Coordinates of C-alpha atoms and ligand atoms in Angstrom, one line a residue:
M1 CA -2.1 6.7 8.5
Q2 CA 0.0 7.8 11.3
E3 CA -0.3 4.9 13.6
Q4 CA 2.5 4.3 16.0
K5 CA 3.8 0.9 16.6
T6 CA 3.6 -0.2 20.2
P7 CA 7.0 -1.3 21.4
K8 CA 7.4 -5.1 21.7
K9 CA 10.3 -4.8 24.1
P10 CA 9.4 -4.4 27.8
L11 CA 10.4 -1.4 29.8
I12 CA 13.0 -3.4 31.7
Y13 CA 14.9 -3.8 28.5
Y14 CA 15.5 0.0 28.3
A15 CA 16.3 0.2 32.0
I16 CA 19.0 -2.4 31.6
I17 CA 20.6 -0.7 28.6
A18 CA 20.7 2.6 30.3
F19 CA 22.2 1.1 33.5
T20 CA 24.9 -0.8 31.6
A21 CA 25.8 2.3 29.7
L22 CA 26.2 4.2 32.9
M23 CA 28.4 1.5 34.4
L24 CA 30.6 1.4 31.3
L25 CA 31.0 5.1 31.4
N26 CA 32.0 5.0 35.1
T27 CA 34.6 2.3 34.8
F28 CA 36.2 3.0 31.5
I29 CA 35.5 6.4 30.0
F30 CA 35.5 8.7 33.0
P31 CA 38.8 7.7 34.6
T32 CA 40.7 8.0 31.3
L33 CA 39.2 11.4 30.7
L34 CA 40.3 12.5 34.1
Q35 CA 43.7 10.9 34.6
R36 CA 47.0 10.9 32.8
D37 CA 48.8 7.7 32.2
I38 CA 50.2 6.3 35.5
T39 CA 53.3 4.2 35.4
E40 CA 53.7 1.7 38.2
T41 CA 57.1 1.4 39.7
D42 CA 58.7 -0.3 42.7
Y43 CA 59.9 1.5 45.9
S44 CA 63.5 1.3 45.0
A45 CA 62.9 3.1 41.7
F46 CA 61.1 5.8 43.7
L47 CA 64.1 6.1 46.0
T48 CA 66.4 6.4 43.0
H49 CA 64.2 9.1 41.5
L50 CA 64.4 10.9 44.8
D51 CA 68.1 10.6 45.1
E52 CA 68.5 11.9 41.5
N53 CA 66.4 14.9 42.5
K54 CA 64.0 14.3 39.8
I55 CA 60.7 14.3 41.8
Q56 CA 58.7 17.5 41.7
K57 CA 55.3 16.6 43.3
F58 CA 54.4 14.0 45.9
E59 CA 51.2 12.6 47.3
L60 CA 50.6 9.9 49.9
D61 CA 47.1 8.4 49.6
D62 CA 46.5 5.8 52.2
Q63 CA 49.2 3.2 51.4
T64 CA 49.9 4.4 47.9
I65 CA 52.4 6.9 46.8
F66 CA 51.9 9.1 43.7
Y67 CA 54.6 11.3 42.4
V68 CA 55.5 13.3 39.4
A69 CA 59.1 13.0 38.2
E70 CA 61.0 14.3 35.2
V71 CA 62.3 11.3 33.3
E72 CA 64.2 11.8 30.0
G73 CA 63.1 15.4 29.8
E74 CA 59.4 14.5 30.3
E75 CA 57.0 14.9 33.3
K76 CA 55.5 11.5 34.2
L77 CA 53.1 10.3 36.8
F78 CA 54.3 7.3 38.8
T79 CA 52.8 5.2 41.5
T80 CA 54.2 2.8 44.1
G81 CA 53.3 1.2 47.4
A82 CA 54.3 3.0 50.6
M83 CA 56.9 1.5 52.9
P84 CA 57.4 2.2 56.6
D85 CA 60.0 5.0 56.2
P86 CA 59.8 7.6 59.0
D87 CA 62.6 9.6 57.5
L88 CA 61.0 10.0 54.1
T89 CA 59.2 13.3 54.8
N90 CA 62.3 15.0 55.8
R91 CA 64.2 13.8 52.8
L92 CA 61.5 14.9 50.4
K93 CA 61.4 18.3 52.1
A94 CA 65.1 18.6 51.7
A95 CA 64.8 17.8 48.0
G96 CA 62.3 20.7 47.7
V97 CA 59.5 18.4 46.5
E98 CA 56.0 19.9 46.5
F99 CA 53.4 18.0 48.7
T100 CA 50.2 18.2 46.7
R101 CA 47.2 16.4 45.5
I102 CA 48.0 14.7 42.2
V103 CA 45.4 12.1 41.8
P104 CA 42.7 12.5 40.6
Q105 CA 44.2 15.1 38.4
E106 CA 41.6 17.8 37.9
A107 CA 42.1 17.6 34.1
S108 CA 39.8 20.4 33.3
P109 CA 37.0 21.9 35.4
I110 CA 34.6 21.6 32.4
V111 CA 35.2 18.0 31.8
S112 CA 34.7 17.1 35.4
F113 CA 31.6 19.2 35.5
I114 CA 30.2 17.4 32.5
A115 CA 31.2 14.0 33.9
S116 CA 29.7 14.5 37.3
W117 CA 26.6 16.6 36.6
V118 CA 25.6 16.9 33.0
L119 CA 26.0 13.3 31.8
P120 CA 24.0 11.7 34.5
L121 CA 21.3 14.3 34.1
L122 CA 21.2 13.7 30.4
I123 CA 21.0 9.9 30.9
F124 CA 18.1 10.3 33.4
F125 CA 16.4 12.7 31.1
F126 CA 16.5 10.2 28.2
L127 CA 15.5 7.4 30.4
G128 CA 12.6 9.4 31.5
R129 CA 11.6 10.2 28.0
L130 CA 11.7 6.5 27.1
L131 CA 9.6 5.7 30.1
M132 CA 7.0 8.4 29.2
G133 CA 6.8 7.3 25.6
Y134 CA 6.3 3.7 26.7
M135 CA 3.6 4.6 29.2
Q136 CA 1.9 6.8 26.6
K137 CA 1.7 4.0 24.1
K138 CA 0.4 1.7 26.8
T139 CA -2.4 4.1 27.8
G140 CA -3.5 4.6 24.2
G141 CA -1.9 7.9 23.3
A142 CA -2.9 9.8 26.4
N143 CA -0.1 11.8 27.6
A144 CA 0.2 11.5 31.4
M145 CA 1.2 15.2 31.6
T146 CA -1.6 16.5 29.4
F147 CA -4.6 14.4 30.6
G148 CA -7.5 14.7 28.4
K149 CA -6.2 16.5 25.4
S150 CA -8.1 15.3 22.4
N151 CA -6.0 14.2 19.5
A152 CA -8.5 15.4 16.9
K153 CA -6.8 15.7 13.7
V154 CA -7.2 19.1 12.0
Y155 CA -7.8 18.7 8.3
V156 CA -7.6 21.6 6.0
Q157 CA -9.0 21.7 2.5
A158 CA -6.0 20.1 0.8
Q159 CA -5.6 17.2 3.2
T160 CA -8.6 15.1 2.5
G161 CA -8.2 15.7 -1.2
K162 CA -11.9 14.7 -1.7
T163 CA -14.6 16.7 -3.2
F164 CA -18.3 16.1 -4.0
E165 CA -17.1 14.9 -7.4
D166 CA -15.6 11.8 -5.8
V167 CA -19.0 10.9 -4.4
A168 CA -21.3 9.4 -7.0
G169 CA -25.0 9.5 -6.6
Q170 CA -26.3 10.4 -3.2
D171 CA -27.6 13.7 -4.6
E172 CA -30.0 14.4 -1.8
A173 CA -27.2 14.0 0.8
K174 CA -25.0 16.2 -1.2
E175 CA -27.6 18.9 -1.5
A176 CA -28.2 19.0 2.2
L177 CA -24.5 19.2 2.9
N178 CA -24.0 21.8 0.3
E179 CA -26.3 24.1 2.3
I180 CA -23.9 23.7 5.2
V181 CA -20.9 24.4 3.0
D182 CA -22.6 27.5 1.7
F183 CA -23.4 28.7 5.1
L184 CA -19.8 28.4 6.2
H185 CA -18.8 30.4 3.1
N186 CA -21.1 33.3 3.6
P187 CA -22.8 33.2 7.0
G188 CA -23.9 36.9 6.5
R189 CA -26.5 35.9 3.9
Y190 CA -28.2 33.5 6.4
A191 CA -28.0 35.9 9.3
G192 CA -29.4 38.7 7.2
I193 CA -32.7 36.9 6.7
G194 CA -32.7 35.5 10.3
A195 CA -32.2 31.9 9.3
R196 CA -30.4 29.6 11.8
L197 CA -28.6 26.6 10.4
P198 CA -28.9 23.4 12.3
K199 CA -26.0 22.9 14.7
G200 CA -25.5 19.3 13.8
A201 CA -26.3 17.0 11.0
L202 CA -26.4 13.2 11.3
L203 CA -25.5 11.0 8.4
V204 CA -27.3 7.7 8.7
G205 CA -27.1 4.7 6.5
P206 CA -25.8 1.1 6.0
P207 CA -22.1 0.5 6.1
G208 CA -20.1 1.3 3.0
T209 CA -22.5 3.8 1.5
G210 CA -20.1 6.7 1.7
K211 CA -20.8 8.5 4.9
T212 CA -17.2 9.0 5.8
L213 CA -16.4 9.8 2.2
L214 CA -19.2 12.5 2.2
A215 CA -17.8 14.1 5.3
Q216 CA -14.4 14.2 3.8
A217 CA -15.8 15.8 0.7
V218 CA -17.5 18.5 2.7
A219 CA -14.1 19.3 4.2
G220 CA -12.7 19.5 0.7
E221 CA -15.4 21.8 -0.5
A222 CA -15.7 24.0 2.6
N223 CA -12.4 25.7 2.7
V224 CA -12.6 25.8 6.5
P225 CA -10.8 23.8 9.2
F226 CA -12.2 20.3 9.5
F227 CA -11.8 18.4 12.8
S228 CA -12.3 14.7 12.5
I229 CA -12.5 12.3 15.3
S230 CA -13.9 8.8 15.7
G231 CA -16.4 8.0 18.4
S232 CA -14.2 5.2 19.7
E233 CA -11.4 7.7 20.4
F234 CA -13.5 9.2 23.1
V235 CA -13.7 5.9 25.0
E236 CA -10.8 6.0 27.4
M237 CA -9.5 3.8 30.0
F238 CA -10.0 6.3 32.8
V239 CA -13.3 7.7 33.7
G240 CA -13.5 11.4 32.8
M241 CA -10.9 11.3 30.1
G242 CA -13.4 11.0 27.3
A243 CA -15.4 14.0 28.7
A244 CA -12.2 16.0 28.9
K245 CA -11.5 15.2 25.3
V246 CA -14.9 16.4 24.2
R247 CA -14.3 19.6 26.1
D248 CA -10.9 20.1 24.4
L249 CA -12.3 19.3 21.0
F250 CA -15.0 21.9 21.3
K251 CA -12.6 24.5 22.7
Q252 CA -10.3 24.0 19.7
A253 CA -13.2 24.2 17.3
G254 CA -14.5 27.4 19.0
D255 CA -11.1 29.0 18.5
K256 CA -11.0 28.1 14.8
A257 CA -14.6 28.9 13.9
P258 CA -16.0 28.8 11.3
C259 CA -15.1 25.2 11.1
I260 CA -16.6 21.7 10.9
V261 CA -16.4 19.0 13.5
F262 CA -16.9 15.5 12.3
I263 CA -17.6 12.6 14.7
D264 CA -17.5 9.3 12.9
E265 CA -19.3 6.2 14.3
I266 CA -21.0 8.4 16.9
D267 CA -23.0 5.4 18.2
T268 CA -20.0 4.3 20.3
I269 CA -20.6 7.2 22.6
G270 CA -24.1 8.2 21.8
K271 CA -25.9 4.9 22.8
K272 CA -29.1 5.1 24.8
R273 CA -28.4 5.6 28.5
D274 CA -31.3 3.5 29.7
G275 CA -31.2 -0.3 30.4
A276 CA -32.2 -2.3 27.3
G277 CA -30.1 -1.8 24.2
G278 CA -28.0 0.8 26.0
F279 CA -25.2 0.3 28.5
S280 CA -26.0 -0.5 32.1
G281 CA -24.1 0.2 35.3
G282 CA -20.3 0.2 35.3
N283 CA -19.9 2.3 32.2
D284 CA -19.8 5.7 33.7
E285 CA -17.2 6.7 31.2
R286 CA -19.5 6.6 28.2
E287 CA -22.3 8.3 30.1
Q288 CA -20.0 11.1 31.2
T289 CA -18.6 11.5 27.7
L290 CA -22.1 11.7 26.2
N291 CA -23.3 14.2 28.8
Q292 CA -20.3 16.4 28.1
L293 CA -21.1 16.2 24.4
L294 CA -24.7 17.2 25.0
T295 CA -23.6 20.1 27.2
E296 CA -21.0 21.3 24.7
M297 CA -23.6 21.2 21.8
D298 CA -26.0 23.3 23.9
G299 CA -23.2 25.6 25.0
F300 CA -21.8 27.0 21.8
D301 CA -23.3 29.6 19.7
G302 CA -24.6 28.3 16.3
R303 CA -24.0 31.7 14.6
K304 CA -20.3 31.4 15.3
G305 CA -20.1 28.9 12.5
V306 CA -19.2 25.6 14.1
V307 CA -21.1 22.8 12.3
I308 CA -21.1 19.3 13.8
L309 CA -21.4 16.4 11.4
A310 CA -21.7 12.9 12.7
A311 CA -22.1 9.5 11.0
T312 CA -23.7 6.3 12.2
N313 CA -25.2 3.1 10.9
R314 CA -27.2 2.5 14.1
P315 CA -29.5 5.5 14.4
D316 CA -32.1 3.6 16.4
S317 CA -29.6 3.0 19.2
L318 CA -28.7 6.7 19.7
D319 CA -29.8 8.5 22.8
K320 CA -33.0 10.5 22.2
A321 CA -31.3 13.6 23.8
L322 CA -28.8 13.7 21.0
L323 CA -31.5 13.9 18.4
R324 CA -33.7 16.7 19.8
P325 CA -33.8 20.1 18.1
G326 CA -30.7 22.1 18.8
R327 CA -28.4 19.1 18.6
F328 CA -28.4 16.7 15.7
D329 CA -31.7 17.9 14.5
R330 CA -31.0 17.2 10.8
R331 CA -30.8 13.7 9.6
I332 CA -29.3 13.0 6.2
P333 CA -30.0 9.5 4.9
V334 CA -27.3 7.9 3.0
E335 CA -29.0 4.9 1.5
L336 CA -27.8 2.0 -0.7
P337 CA -27.4 3.2 -4.3
D338 CA -30.1 2.6 -6.8
L339 CA -29.4 1.5 -10.4
A340 CA -28.3 4.9 -11.6
G341 CA -26.3 5.4 -8.5
R342 CA -24.5 2.1 -8.9
E343 CA -23.7 2.9 -12.5
A344 CA -22.3 6.4 -11.4
I345 CA -20.2 4.8 -8.6
L346 CA -18.8 2.3 -11.0
K347 CA -17.9 5.1 -13.4
V348 CA -16.2 7.2 -10.7
H349 CA -14.1 4.3 -9.6
S350 CA -13.2 3.0 -13.1
Q351 CA -11.4 6.3 -13.6
N352 CA -8.7 5.0 -11.3
V353 CA -8.0 2.0 -13.5
K354 CA -7.2 1.5 -17.1
I355 CA -10.5 0.3 -18.5
D356 CA -11.6 -0.7 -22.0
P357 CA -13.9 1.9 -23.5
D358 CA -16.4 -0.8 -24.4
V359 CA -17.1 -1.8 -20.9
D360 CA -20.8 -1.4 -20.1
C361 CA -21.2 -0.1 -16.5
L362 CA -25.0 -0.3 -16.7
S363 CA -25.1 -4.0 -17.2
I364 CA -22.8 -4.5 -14.2
A365 CA -25.0 -2.1 -12.2
R366 CA -28.0 -4.2 -13.1
A367 CA -26.4 -7.3 -11.8
T368 CA -25.4 -5.8 -8.5
A369 CA -28.7 -4.8 -6.8
G370 CA -28.2 -4.3 -3.1
A371 CA -24.4 -3.7 -3.4
S372 CA -23.0 -0.7 -1.5
G373 CA -20.6 1.9 -2.8
A374 CA -17.8 0.1 -1.0
D375 CA -18.7 -3.2 -2.6
L376 CA -18.7 -1.6 -6.0
A377 CA -15.3 0.0 -5.4
N378 CA -14.1 -3.4 -4.4
M379 CA -15.5 -5.0 -7.6
I380 CA -13.5 -2.6 -9.8
N381 CA -10.4 -3.4 -7.9
E382 CA -11.0 -7.2 -8.2
A383 CA -11.5 -6.8 -11.9
A384 CA -8.2 -4.9 -12.2
L385 CA -6.5 -7.7 -10.3
R386 CA -8.0 -10.3 -12.6
A387 CA -6.8 -8.3 -15.6
V388 CA -3.3 -8.3 -14.3
R389 CA -3.5 -12.1 -13.5
L390 CA -4.5 -12.8 -17.1
G391 CA -1.7 -10.6 -18.4
R392 CA -3.9 -7.9 -19.9
E393 CA -3.2 -4.2 -20.1
R394 CA -6.8 -3.1 -19.6
V395 CA -9.9 -4.2 -17.6
I396 CA -12.6 -5.7 -19.9
Q397 CA -16.2 -6.6 -19.4
S398 CA -15.6 -10.2 -18.5
D399 CA -13.2 -9.1 -15.7
L400 CA -16.0 -7.1 -14.2
E401 CA -18.6 -9.8 -14.6
E402 CA -16.3 -12.3 -12.9
S403 CA -15.5 -9.9 -10.1
V404 CA -19.2 -9.4 -9.4
E405 CA -19.5 -13.2 -8.9
V406 CA -16.3 -13.2 -6.8
I407 CA -17.9 -10.6 -4.5
L408 CA -21.3 -12.4 -4.4
A409 CA -20.1 -16.0 -4.2
G410 CA -16.4 -16.2 -3.8
H411 CA -13.6 -17.3 -6.1
Q412 CA -14.0 -20.3 -8.4
R413 CA -12.7 -23.6 -7.0
K414 CA -11.5 -25.0 -10.3
N415 CA -9.9 -28.1 -9.0
A416 CA -12.5 -29.1 -6.5
A417 CA -13.0 -32.8 -7.0
I418 CA -16.7 -33.5 -7.6
Q419 CA -18.0 -36.9 -8.7
P420 CA -19.7 -37.0 -12.1
K421 CA -22.9 -38.3 -10.4
E422 CA -22.9 -35.3 -8.1
K423 CA -22.2 -32.9 -10.9
E424 CA -25.3 -34.3 -12.7
I425 CA -27.4 -33.7 -9.6
I426 CA -26.1 -30.1 -9.3
A427 CA -26.8 -29.4 -13.0
Y428 CA -30.5 -30.6 -12.6
H429 CA -30.8 -28.6 -9.4
E430 CA -29.7 -25.4 -11.0
I431 CA -31.8 -25.9 -14.2
G432 CA -34.7 -26.6 -11.8
H433 CA -34.3 -23.1 -10.4
A434 CA -33.9 -21.5 -13.8
L435 CA -36.7 -23.3 -15.4
V436 CA -39.2 -22.6 -12.7
A437 CA -38.1 -18.9 -12.7
S438 CA -38.6 -18.4 -16.4
C439 CA -41.9 -20.3 -16.6
Q440 CA -43.5 -17.9 -14.1
T441 CA -44.6 -14.4 -14.7
D442 CA -42.9 -11.4 -13.1
S443 CA -39.6 -13.0 -12.3
A444 CA -36.3 -11.5 -13.3
P445 CA -34.8 -13.0 -16.4
V446 CA -32.1 -15.6 -16.1
H447 CA -28.7 -14.1 -16.7
K448 CA -26.3 -16.9 -16.1
I449 CA -26.2 -20.5 -14.8
T450 CA -23.1 -22.1 -13.6
I451 CA -22.0 -25.3 -11.9
I452 CA -18.5 -24.3 -11.2
P453 CA -18.1 -24.4 -7.4
R454 CA -17.1 -21.3 -5.4
T455 CA -15.1 -20.7 -2.3
S456 CA -18.3 -19.5 -0.5
G457 CA -19.4 -23.2 -0.6
A458 CA -21.9 -22.7 -3.4
L459 CA -21.8 -25.7 -5.8
G460 CA -23.5 -23.8 -8.5
Y461 CA -25.9 -20.9 -8.9
T462 CA -28.4 -19.3 -11.1
M463 CA -28.1 -15.6 -11.5
Q464 CA -31.2 -13.6 -12.3
V465 CA -30.8 -9.9 -13.2
A466 CA -33.8 -7.6 -13.3
E467 CA -34.0 -4.7 -15.8
N468 CA -34.7 -2.2 -13.1
D469 CA -34.6 -1.8 -9.4
Q470 CA -37.9 -2.5 -7.7
V471 CA -39.0 -0.7 -4.6
L472 CA -42.2 -2.6 -4.1
M473 CA -42.9 -6.3 -4.4
S474 CA -46.4 -7.7 -4.8
R475 CA -47.6 -10.8 -2.9
E476 CA -47.5 -12.8 -6.2
E477 CA -44.0 -11.8 -6.9
I478 CA -42.8 -12.8 -3.5
F479 CA -44.6 -16.1 -3.7
N480 CA -43.1 -16.7 -7.2
K481 CA -39.7 -16.1 -5.7
I482 CA -40.3 -18.7 -3.0
V483 CA -41.4 -21.1 -5.8
T484 CA -38.1 -20.5 -7.6
Y485 CA -36.2 -21.3 -4.4
T486 CA -37.9 -24.6 -4.1
G487 CA -37.3 -25.4 -7.8
G488 CA -33.8 -26.9 -7.2
R489 CA -35.0 -29.5 -4.7
A490 CA -38.1 -30.3 -6.8
A491 CA -35.9 -31.2 -9.8
E492 CA -33.8 -33.5 -7.6
E493 CA -36.9 -35.3 -6.4
I494 CA -38.4 -35.7 -9.8
I495 CA -35.3 -36.9 -11.7
F496 CA -33.4 -38.8 -9.0
N497 CA -36.2 -39.7 -6.7
T498 CA -34.2 -38.6 -3.8
M499 CA -33.1 -35.4 -2.1
T500 CA -29.7 -34.0 -1.2
S501 CA -28.2 -31.5 1.3
G502 CA -27.6 -29.1 -1.6
A503 CA -30.8 -27.2 -0.9
A504 CA -29.9 -25.9 2.5
N505 CA -29.4 -22.3 1.5
D506 CA -32.5 -22.4 -0.7
I507 CA -34.5 -23.6 2.3
E508 CA -33.2 -20.8 4.5
Q509 CA -34.0 -18.1 1.9
A510 CA -37.4 -19.5 1.1
T511 CA -38.3 -19.7 4.8
K512 CA -37.1 -16.2 5.5
L513 CA -39.3 -14.8 2.7
A514 CA -42.3 -16.8 3.7
R515 CA -42.0 -15.7 7.3
S516 CA -41.6 -12.0 6.3
M517 CA -44.8 -12.3 4.2
I518 CA -46.7 -13.3 7.2
T519 CA -45.1 -11.4 10.1
R520 CA -44.0 -8.2 8.5
F521 CA -45.9 -7.6 5.2
G522 CA -49.3 -8.6 6.4
M523 CA -49.8 -11.0 3.5
S524 CA -51.5 -13.8 5.4
E525 CA -55.2 -14.6 5.5
H526 CA -55.3 -15.3 9.1
F527 CA -53.5 -12.4 10.7
D528 CA -54.6 -9.6 8.4
M529 CA -52.6 -6.4 9.1
M530 CA -51.5 -7.3 12.6
A531 CA -47.9 -6.5 13.5
L532 CA -46.3 -9.7 14.6
E533 CA -42.6 -8.7 14.6
T534 CA -40.4 -5.7 15.1
T535 CA -37.1 -5.1 13.4
S536 CA -34.3 -3.2 14.9
N537 CA -31.0 -2.2 13.5
V538 CA -32.3 -2.1 10.0
Y539 CA -28.9 -0.9 8.5
L540 CA -26.9 -3.8 9.9
G541 CA -28.9 -6.8 8.6
G542 CA -31.8 -6.3 11.0
E543 CA -32.7 -8.3 14.1
S544 CA -36.3 -9.2 14.4
Q545 CA -38.2 -10.0 17.5
L546 CA -41.6 -11.7 17.7
L547 CA -44.2 -9.7 19.5
V548 CA -46.7 -12.5 20.1
S549 CA -47.8 -15.2 22.5
A550 CA -46.6 -18.8 22.2
Q551 CA -49.9 -19.9 20.6
T552 CA -49.7 -17.2 17.9
A553 CA -46.1 -18.1 17.3
A554 CA -47.2 -21.7 16.6
A555 CA -49.9 -20.5 14.3
I556 CA -47.4 -18.4 12.4
D557 CA -45.2 -21.5 12.0
D558 CA -48.2 -23.4 10.5
E559 CA -48.9 -20.6 8.0
V560 CA -45.2 -20.4 7.0
L561 CA -45.1 -24.1 6.4
G562 CA -48.4 -24.0 4.4
L563 CA -47.0 -21.3 2.2
I564 CA -43.7 -23.2 1.5
R565 CA -45.5 -26.4 0.8
K566 CA -47.8 -24.7 -1.7
A567 CA -44.7 -23.2 -3.4
H568 CA -42.9 -26.5 -3.5
Q569 CA -45.9 -28.2 -5.2
K570 CA -46.2 -25.5 -7.7
A571 CA -42.5 -25.9 -8.6
S572 CA -42.9 -29.6 -9.0
E573 CA -45.8 -29.1 -11.3
I574 CA -43.9 -26.7 -13.5
L575 CA -41.0 -29.1 -13.8
R576 CA -43.2 -32.1 -14.6
S577 CA -44.9 -30.3 -17.4
N578 CA -41.5 -29.2 -18.8
I579 CA -39.6 -32.4 -18.2
D580 CA -38.2 -32.6 -21.7
K581 CA -36.7 -29.2 -21.4
L582 CA -35.4 -30.0 -18.0
H583 CA -33.4 -32.9 -19.4
E584 CA -32.2 -31.1 -22.4
L585 CA -31.0 -28.0 -20.5
S586 CA -29.4 -30.0 -17.8
K587 CA -27.4 -32.1 -20.3
F588 CA -26.3 -28.9 -22.0
L589 CA -25.2 -27.3 -18.7
L590 CA -23.4 -30.4 -17.6
E591 CA -21.4 -30.3 -20.8
K592 CA -20.7 -26.5 -20.8
E593 CA -20.5 -25.9 -17.0
T594 CA -21.5 -22.3 -17.5
I595 CA -24.3 -21.1 -19.8
T596 CA -25.6 -17.6 -20.5
G597 CA -29.2 -16.5 -20.2
E598 CA -29.3 -16.3 -24.0
E599 CA -28.3 -19.9 -24.6
F600 CA -30.8 -20.9 -21.9
N601 CA -33.6 -19.0 -23.6
N602 CA -32.8 -20.4 -27.0
I603 CA -33.2 -23.9 -25.8
L604 CA -36.2 -23.2 -23.6
Q605 CA -38.6 -21.1 -25.7
C606 CA -41.1 -21.6 -22.9
D607 CA -44.1 -20.7 -25.0
A608 CA -43.3 -23.3 -27.7
Ligands
ADP701 P1 -19.3 4.4 5.4 O1 -18.6 5.4 6.2 O2 -20.7 4.8 5.0 O3 -19.3 3.0 6.0 P2 -17.2 4.9 3.5 O4 -17.5 6.4 3.3 O5 -16.1 4.6 4.4 O6 -18.5 4.2 4.0 O7 -17.1 4.3 2.1 C1 -16.1 3.3 1.8 C2 -15.6 3.4 0.4 O8 -16.7 3.0 -0.6 C3 -15.2 4.8 0.0 O9 -13.9 5.0 0.3 C4 -15.4 4.8 -1.5 O10 -14.3 4.2 -2.2 C5 -16.6 3.8 -1.7 N1 -17.8 4.5 -1.9 C6 -18.9 4.4 -1.1 N2 -19.9 5.2 -1.5 C7 -19.5 5.8 -2.6 C8 -20.1 6.8 -3.5 N3 -21.3 7.2 -3.4 N4 -19.3 7.2 -4.6 C9 -18.0 6.8 -4.7 N5 -17.4 5.9 -3.9 C10 -18.1 5.4 -2.9
MG702 MG1 -17.5 5.2 7.9
ZN703 ZN1 -30.5 -24.2 -5.1

């Protein structure tokens, strides 16, 4: 919002400008300010002036004569070179000429004062300011004179402009935060009963689920000062600066209580202090900052009404000390939205665009399982962009459907040159997936099949949309999913008696699922309920680590392979027994390029 641009011109640039300006002033401006016009004459003219008794003042400066003479009724300043003339002094005396200092003429004491003192001072002052500003930007906003002042922005109610109404779904999180807001409004009620509110609450969840948004909404609801700072702002170039910032932030907050302090992305400073996963030697700065934060959180009185909110998507990497009671003892999960949540988020964001009243948010929500709030907000915007591109005044359903696909698979590559033979293989591959999916029980209905390539690299895809979100998956369902993944390759093999590179992504997905069945879900005969793998960083995609010996790892690989092989065979069987439908549907898809689930089902009628 208020980012300052760092100057691209180096410091020397400013120094040169200032120096040049000073020189120009000295050579041109000052002298003319100080001196009258001087007329140069020759010595004989000087003597004439003397003889005519016109000279009033005289000065001999080294080998130069200055004199003031009255010429044509006007006093003028003349100059000429001196000659060896020993009698001159007497003659001047006789003429009653005043011996005085003429040059430099002290034009006015004020001007000379300004010229000799004030101007240089001003110039150095401004040069100094420039230098400071430059250094400040270089050192990331830290003022050299006020080391360690935090630049926490103070938000008041009106400034975030967000309220709980802007946050769709997330009802549990809102309820927990509402309690905090209520406490800040009338602390007396809580104190009366002896209840103590947690000092800190930690918002945890995957990226884009609205953690920052929720904190801003709290500020909007709370009517109290709201200090917001991001964890990365504490990480400074100099050791000790971050700690000083923490101190300053809490001092400011203490003065303004009741108030809320919000630390976004707290994992940047709150990482575990031990070896693995944390930071090792050489990063004293972070450790000091964290220690200062812990001290400050212990130090202040919870009843005063300072509530600390923090957000992170890496809760497992946080230092244990941060999470103990008395610090961030309350954890508020902000999870990916469910079906109803997604519908609500779509509705909230569609208020910002002109949208057709017939648009069905629920069907879009169904097609976007696993999308975060940020993804959904982005989809609405993509849909609006598409509506503009197509010259429409309003966003309609097809805009939204297309934007879902854009977010999932990238834009269409309409003019990608694909050979007819390849196009045919792609059509059979996709129908392979769809046919296998719909001939099995418990798999989500086919919603759309397309063979228009996308910028993500997908040459075509089959979209399945479930009626409802599922929280549990049975062993059979997962296995059926793997069978569906193998359906594309199986169709290629059966029809063209060859295989292509087009199944690379399917292979990856199928293997991931099969491996999870064995190592994480305990769905293998051999290993029973033994934990074979740990997953860390669940909110950021998850990184898994095998916990087992090399022999066991090899045994796991065998099981995974067995599972995939079984699935591949099952897919082939399904396709062989429905080979007429496979041909018919593929021809149809090849001709139309995109078909809907309805068209697909009409041709299929699996039970027939
Ligand atoms: P986080 O901090 O969890 O990574 P943000 O709070 O920055 O995510 O959310 C990013 C954007 O996604 C928000 O600005 C908002 O437009 C949208 N968004 C996320 N969750 C919601 C929600 N529950 N309701 C409405 N909009 C949301
Ligand atoms: Mg955020
Ligand atoms: Zn495929």
